[in-house]
Short mmCIF file of C-alpha atoms in Angstrom, two decimals:
data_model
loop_
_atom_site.label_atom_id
_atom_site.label_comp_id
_atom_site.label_asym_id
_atom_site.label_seq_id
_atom_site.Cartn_x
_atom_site.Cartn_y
_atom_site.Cartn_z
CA UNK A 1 0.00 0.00 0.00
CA UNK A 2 1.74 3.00 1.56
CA UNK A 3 3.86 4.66 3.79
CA UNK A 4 2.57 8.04 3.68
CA UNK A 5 0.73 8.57 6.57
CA UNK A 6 -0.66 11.96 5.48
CA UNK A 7 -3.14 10.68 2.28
CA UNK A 8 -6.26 11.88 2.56
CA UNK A 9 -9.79 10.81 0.43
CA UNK A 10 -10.04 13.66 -2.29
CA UNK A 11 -13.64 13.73 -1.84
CA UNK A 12 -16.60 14.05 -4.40
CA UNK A 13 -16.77 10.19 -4.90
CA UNK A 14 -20.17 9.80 -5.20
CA UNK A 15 -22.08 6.93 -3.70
CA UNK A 16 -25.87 7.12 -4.71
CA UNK A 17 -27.83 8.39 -7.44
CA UNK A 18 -31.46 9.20 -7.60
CA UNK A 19 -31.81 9.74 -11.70
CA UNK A 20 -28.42 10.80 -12.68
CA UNK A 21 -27.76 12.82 -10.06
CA UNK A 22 -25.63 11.52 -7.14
CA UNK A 23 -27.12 11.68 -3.95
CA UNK A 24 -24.55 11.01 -1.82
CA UNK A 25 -20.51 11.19 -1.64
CA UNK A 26 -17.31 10.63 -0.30
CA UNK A 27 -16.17 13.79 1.89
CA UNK A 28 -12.60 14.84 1.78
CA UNK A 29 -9.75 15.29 3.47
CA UNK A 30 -10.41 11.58 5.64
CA UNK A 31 -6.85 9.51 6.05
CA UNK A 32 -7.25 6.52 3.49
CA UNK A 33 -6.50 4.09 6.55
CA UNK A 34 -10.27 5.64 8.13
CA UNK A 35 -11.46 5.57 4.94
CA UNK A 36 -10.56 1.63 3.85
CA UNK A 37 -11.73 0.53 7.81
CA UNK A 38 -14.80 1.77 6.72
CA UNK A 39 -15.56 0.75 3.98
CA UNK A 40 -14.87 -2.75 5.07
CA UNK A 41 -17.10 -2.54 7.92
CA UNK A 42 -19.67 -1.67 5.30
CA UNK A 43 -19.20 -4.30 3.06
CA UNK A 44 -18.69 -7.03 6.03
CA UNK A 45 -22.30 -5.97 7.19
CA UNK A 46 -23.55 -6.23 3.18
CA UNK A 47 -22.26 -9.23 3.11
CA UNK A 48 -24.34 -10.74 6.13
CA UNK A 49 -27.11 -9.15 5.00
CA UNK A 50 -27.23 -10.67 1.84
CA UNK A 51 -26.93 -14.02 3.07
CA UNK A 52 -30.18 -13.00 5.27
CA UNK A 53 -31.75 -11.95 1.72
CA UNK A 54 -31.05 -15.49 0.85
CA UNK A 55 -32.78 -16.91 3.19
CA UNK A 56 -35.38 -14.22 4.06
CA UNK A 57 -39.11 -14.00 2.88
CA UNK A 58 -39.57 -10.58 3.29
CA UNK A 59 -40.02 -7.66 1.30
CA UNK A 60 -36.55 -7.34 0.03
CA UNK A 61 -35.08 -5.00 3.00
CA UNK A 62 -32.30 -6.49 3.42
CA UNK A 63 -30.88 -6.86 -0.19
CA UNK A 64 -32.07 -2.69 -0.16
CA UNK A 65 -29.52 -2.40 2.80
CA UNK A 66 -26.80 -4.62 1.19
CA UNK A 67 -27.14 -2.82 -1.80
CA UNK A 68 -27.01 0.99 -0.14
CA UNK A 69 -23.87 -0.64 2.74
CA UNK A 70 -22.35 -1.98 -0.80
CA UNK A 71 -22.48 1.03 -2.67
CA UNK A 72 -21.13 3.62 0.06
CA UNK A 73 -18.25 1.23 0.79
CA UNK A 74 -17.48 0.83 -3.55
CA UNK A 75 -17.39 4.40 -3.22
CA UNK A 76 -15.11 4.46 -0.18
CA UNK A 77 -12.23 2.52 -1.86
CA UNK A 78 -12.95 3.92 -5.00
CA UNK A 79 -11.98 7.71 -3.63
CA UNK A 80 -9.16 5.47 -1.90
CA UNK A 81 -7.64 4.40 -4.75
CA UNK A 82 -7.85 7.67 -6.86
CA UNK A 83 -5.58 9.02 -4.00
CA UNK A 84 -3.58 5.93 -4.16
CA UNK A 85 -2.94 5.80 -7.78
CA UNK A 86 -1.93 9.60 -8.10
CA UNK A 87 0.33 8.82 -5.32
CA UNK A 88 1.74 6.06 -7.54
CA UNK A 89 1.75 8.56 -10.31
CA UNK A 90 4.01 11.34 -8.65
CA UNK A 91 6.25 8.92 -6.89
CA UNK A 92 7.31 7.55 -10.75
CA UNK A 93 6.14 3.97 -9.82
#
């Protein structure tokens, strides 16, 4: 990964659209470490809740909440690794 303790999300990832127009989005200036913890904690509680959508007969609430935890922590690493890969960029990697 890295060594540079001072990266920061860049913000303006969105998350969520309603339409074409996001509704939601990654805020800036949160260290990358934060940011990846995060976003695993979302996707570790998609990831149960799916497997309860498998095996739920209910009205589809929790594939809704896997799907909203799922997206929010996509956009999490992807604001991540836009940080990351300009990193990568100005380091001559």
């Amino acid at each position: 990964m890295t060594d540079n303790p001072e990266l920061k999300t860049i913000g303006f990832t969105p998350a969520i659209y309603l339409g074409n127009q996001a509704m939601f989005h990654v805020i800036g200036g949160v260290p990358i470490g934060d940011a990846l913890s995060m976003a695993s904690d979302f996707l570790c509680l998609a990831k149960s809740l799916t497997e309860d959508a498998a095996y739920a007969k209910d009205n589809g609430r929790h594939a809704w909440a896997a799907h909203y935890l799922a997206a929010m922590g996509k956009a999490l690493v992807d604001d991540s690794l836009k940080v990351l890969m300009r990193e990568r960029e100005d380091s001559g990697d």
